[in-house]
XYZ file of N, CA and C in Angstrom:
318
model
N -13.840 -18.189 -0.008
C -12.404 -18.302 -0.229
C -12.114 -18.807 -1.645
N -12.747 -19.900 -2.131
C -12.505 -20.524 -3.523
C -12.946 -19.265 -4.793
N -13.779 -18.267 -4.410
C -14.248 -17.572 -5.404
C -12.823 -16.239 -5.662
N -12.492 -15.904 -4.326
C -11.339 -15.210 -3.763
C -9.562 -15.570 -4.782
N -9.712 -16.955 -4.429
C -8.798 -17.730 -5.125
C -8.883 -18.014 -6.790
N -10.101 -18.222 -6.922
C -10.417 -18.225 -8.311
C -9.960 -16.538 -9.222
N -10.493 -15.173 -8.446
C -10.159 -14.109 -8.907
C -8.270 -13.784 -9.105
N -7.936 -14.141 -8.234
C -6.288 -13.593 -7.787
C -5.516 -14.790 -8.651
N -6.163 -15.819 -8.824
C -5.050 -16.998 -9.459
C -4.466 -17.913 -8.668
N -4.719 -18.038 -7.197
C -4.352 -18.756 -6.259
C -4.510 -19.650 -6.374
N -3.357 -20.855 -6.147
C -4.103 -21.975 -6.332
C -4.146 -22.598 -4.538
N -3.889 -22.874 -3.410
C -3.348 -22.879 -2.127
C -4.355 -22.272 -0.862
N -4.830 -22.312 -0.206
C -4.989 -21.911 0.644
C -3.900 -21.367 1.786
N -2.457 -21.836 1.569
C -1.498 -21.415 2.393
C -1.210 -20.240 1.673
N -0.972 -20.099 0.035
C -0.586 -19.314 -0.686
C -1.749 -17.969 -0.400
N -2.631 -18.526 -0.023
C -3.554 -16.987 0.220
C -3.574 -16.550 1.538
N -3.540 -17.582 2.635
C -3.204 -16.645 4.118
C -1.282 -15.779 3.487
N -0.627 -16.395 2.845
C 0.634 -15.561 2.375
C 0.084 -14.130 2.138
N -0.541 -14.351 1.434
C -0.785 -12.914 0.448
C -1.657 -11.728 1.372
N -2.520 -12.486 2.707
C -3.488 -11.675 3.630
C -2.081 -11.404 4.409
N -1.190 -12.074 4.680
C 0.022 -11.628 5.711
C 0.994 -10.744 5.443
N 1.152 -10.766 3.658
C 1.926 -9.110 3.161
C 1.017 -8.191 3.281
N -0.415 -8.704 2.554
C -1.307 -7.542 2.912
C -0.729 -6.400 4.703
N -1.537 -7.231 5.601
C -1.438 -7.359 6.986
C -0.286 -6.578 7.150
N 1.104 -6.847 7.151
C 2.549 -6.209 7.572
C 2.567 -5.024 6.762
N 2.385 -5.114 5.245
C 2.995 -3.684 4.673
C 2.100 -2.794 5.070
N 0.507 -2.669 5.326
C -0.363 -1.798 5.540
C 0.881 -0.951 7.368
N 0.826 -1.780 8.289
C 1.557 -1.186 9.208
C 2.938 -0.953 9.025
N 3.550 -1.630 8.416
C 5.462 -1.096 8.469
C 5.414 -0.102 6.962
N 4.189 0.152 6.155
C 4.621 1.732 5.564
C 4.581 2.952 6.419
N 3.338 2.717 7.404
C 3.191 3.929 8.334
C 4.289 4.215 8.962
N 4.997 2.951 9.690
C 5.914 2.995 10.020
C 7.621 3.300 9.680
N 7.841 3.040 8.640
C 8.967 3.870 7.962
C 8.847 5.092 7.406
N 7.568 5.794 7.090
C 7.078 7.051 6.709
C 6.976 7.501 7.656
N 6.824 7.594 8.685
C 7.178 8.201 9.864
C 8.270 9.412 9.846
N 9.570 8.735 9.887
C 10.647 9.583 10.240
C 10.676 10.644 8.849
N 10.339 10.033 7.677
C 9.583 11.298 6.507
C 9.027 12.147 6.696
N 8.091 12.200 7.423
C 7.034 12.902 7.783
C 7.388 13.676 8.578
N 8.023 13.669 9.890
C 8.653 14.175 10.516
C 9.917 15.142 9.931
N 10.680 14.774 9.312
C 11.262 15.420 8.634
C 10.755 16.528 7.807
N 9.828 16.808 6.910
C 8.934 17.218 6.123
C 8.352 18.344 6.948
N 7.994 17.807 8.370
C 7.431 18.985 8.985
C 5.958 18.490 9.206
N 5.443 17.186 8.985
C 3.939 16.934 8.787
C 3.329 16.888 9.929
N 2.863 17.433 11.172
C 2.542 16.894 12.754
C 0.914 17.286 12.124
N 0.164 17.587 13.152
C -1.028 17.497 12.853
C -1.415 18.978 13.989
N 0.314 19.190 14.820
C -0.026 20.735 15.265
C 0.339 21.572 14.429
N 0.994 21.216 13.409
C 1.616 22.762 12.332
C 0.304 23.328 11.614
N -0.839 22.588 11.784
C -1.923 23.077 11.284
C -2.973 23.998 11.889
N -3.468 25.693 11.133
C -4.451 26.062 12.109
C -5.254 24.775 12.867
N -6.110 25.932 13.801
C -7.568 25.020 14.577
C -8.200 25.360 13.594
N -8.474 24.297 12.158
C -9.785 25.050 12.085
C -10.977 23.607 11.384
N -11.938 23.716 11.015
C -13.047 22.702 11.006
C -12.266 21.970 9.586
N -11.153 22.477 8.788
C -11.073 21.466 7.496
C -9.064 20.969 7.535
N -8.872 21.740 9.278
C -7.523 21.260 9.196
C -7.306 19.530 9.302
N -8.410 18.775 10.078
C -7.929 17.242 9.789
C -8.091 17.105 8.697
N -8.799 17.518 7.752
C -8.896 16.570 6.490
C -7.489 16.886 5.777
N -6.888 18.261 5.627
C -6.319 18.706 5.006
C -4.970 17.396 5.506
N -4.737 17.686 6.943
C -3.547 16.890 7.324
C -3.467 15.123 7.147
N -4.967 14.300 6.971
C -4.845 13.096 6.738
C -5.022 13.039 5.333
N -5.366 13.553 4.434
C -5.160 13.633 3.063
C -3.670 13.799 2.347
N -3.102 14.498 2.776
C -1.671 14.989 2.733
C -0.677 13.855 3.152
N -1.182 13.333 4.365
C -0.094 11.720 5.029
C -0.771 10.934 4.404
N -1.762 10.836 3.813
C -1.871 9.123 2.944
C -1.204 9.215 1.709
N -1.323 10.410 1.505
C -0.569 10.651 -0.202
C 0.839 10.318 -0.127
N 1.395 11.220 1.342
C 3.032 10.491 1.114
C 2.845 9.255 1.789
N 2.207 8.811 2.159
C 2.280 7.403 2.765
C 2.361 6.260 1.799
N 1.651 6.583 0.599
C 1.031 5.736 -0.552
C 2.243 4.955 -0.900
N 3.468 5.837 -1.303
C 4.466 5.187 -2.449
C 5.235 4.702 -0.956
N 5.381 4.485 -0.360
C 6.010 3.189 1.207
C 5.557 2.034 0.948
N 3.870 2.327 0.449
C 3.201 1.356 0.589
C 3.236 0.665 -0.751
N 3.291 0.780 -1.886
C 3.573 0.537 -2.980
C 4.862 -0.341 -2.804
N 6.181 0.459 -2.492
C 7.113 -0.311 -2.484
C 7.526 -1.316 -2.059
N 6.900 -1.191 -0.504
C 7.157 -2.471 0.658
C 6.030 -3.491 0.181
N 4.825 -3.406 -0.672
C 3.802 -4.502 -0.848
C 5.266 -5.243 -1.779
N 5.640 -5.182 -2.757
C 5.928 -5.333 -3.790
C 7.228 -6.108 -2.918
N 8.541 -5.346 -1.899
C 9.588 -6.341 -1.373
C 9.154 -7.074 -0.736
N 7.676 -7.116 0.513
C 7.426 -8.369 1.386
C 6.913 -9.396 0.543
N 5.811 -9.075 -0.471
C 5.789 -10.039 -1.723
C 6.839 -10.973 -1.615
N 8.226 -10.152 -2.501
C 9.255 -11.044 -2.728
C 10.040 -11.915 -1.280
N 9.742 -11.405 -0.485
C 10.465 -11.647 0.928
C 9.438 -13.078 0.774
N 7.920 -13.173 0.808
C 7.508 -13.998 1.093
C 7.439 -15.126 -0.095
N 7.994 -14.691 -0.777
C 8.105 -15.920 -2.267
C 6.533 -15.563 -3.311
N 6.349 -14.292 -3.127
C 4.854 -14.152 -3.618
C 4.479 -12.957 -4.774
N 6.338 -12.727 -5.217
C 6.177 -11.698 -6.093
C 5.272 -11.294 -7.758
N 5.300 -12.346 -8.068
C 4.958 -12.384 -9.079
C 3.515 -11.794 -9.212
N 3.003 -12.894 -8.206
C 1.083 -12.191 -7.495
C 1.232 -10.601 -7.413
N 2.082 -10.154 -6.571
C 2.223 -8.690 -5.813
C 2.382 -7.723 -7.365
N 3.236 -8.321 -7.833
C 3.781 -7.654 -8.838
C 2.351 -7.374 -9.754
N 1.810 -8.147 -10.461
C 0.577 -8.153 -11.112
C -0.626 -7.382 -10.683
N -0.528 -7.633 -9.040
C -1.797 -6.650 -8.311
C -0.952 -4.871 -8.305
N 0.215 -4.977 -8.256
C 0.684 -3.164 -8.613
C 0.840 -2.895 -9.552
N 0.970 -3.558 -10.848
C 1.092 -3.142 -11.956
C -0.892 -2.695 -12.435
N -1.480 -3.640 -11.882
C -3.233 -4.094 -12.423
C -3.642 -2.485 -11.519
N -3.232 -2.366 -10.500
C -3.619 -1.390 -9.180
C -3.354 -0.086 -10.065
N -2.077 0.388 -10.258
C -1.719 1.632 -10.672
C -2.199 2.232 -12.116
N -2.339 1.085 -12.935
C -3.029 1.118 -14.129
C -4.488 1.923 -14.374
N -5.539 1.471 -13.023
C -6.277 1.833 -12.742
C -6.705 3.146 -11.798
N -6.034 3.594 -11.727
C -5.136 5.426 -10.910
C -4.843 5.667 -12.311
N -4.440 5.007 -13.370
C -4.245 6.453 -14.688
C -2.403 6.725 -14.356
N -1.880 5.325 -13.871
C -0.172 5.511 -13.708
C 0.078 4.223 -14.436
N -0.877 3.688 -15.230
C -0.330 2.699 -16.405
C 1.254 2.776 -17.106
N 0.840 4.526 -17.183
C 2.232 4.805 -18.230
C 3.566 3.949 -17.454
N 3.961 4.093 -16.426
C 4.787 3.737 -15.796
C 5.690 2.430 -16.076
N 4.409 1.340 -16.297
C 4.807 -0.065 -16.657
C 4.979 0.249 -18.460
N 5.248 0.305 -19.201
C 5.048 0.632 -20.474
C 6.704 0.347 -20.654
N 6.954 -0.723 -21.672
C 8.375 -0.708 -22.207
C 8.784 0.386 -23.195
């Protein structure tokens, strides 16, 4: 945990179960508001032939739109939990490293 804390800047042990508990919620409430997206969109997992590369095709496709839910909601439960600044630094440090640096750029 101290090496954990030492990497992220934590100083708290409360401040880091915080940060495992946005973790924790946004991973499930992006799936969950991407949902009715998805649905909309047309994404089921029957619109796809039977064939040996239709799962990959269809869970490749829902993580991609799933991604930016997940981006956004890390970043408001952050702030919801008083922990933005951290959140903020791990999506700016995160996307940088995907080659979407440009993004943060004044």
């Amino acid at each position: 945990m101290q090496k954990l804390k030492e990497r992220w800047g934590v100083h708290t042990n409360f401040q880091l179960i915080i940060i495992f508990i946005v973790f924790a919620i946004t991973g499930s409430s992006s799936v969950y508001v991407a949902k009715p997206f998805l649905d909309v969109i047309g994404l089921e997992q029957d619109n796809f032939p039977d064939t040996w590369w239709s799962p990959i095709v269809y869970w490749t496709l829902r993580i991609l739109l799933i991604f930016p839910f997940y981006q956004v909601l890390l970043v408001a439960y952050g702030w919801l939990f008083g922990q933005f600044k951290f959140f903020w630094t791990f999506e700016k440090k995160m996307l940088k490293r995907m080659g979407l640096g440009f993004l943060f750029k004044g």
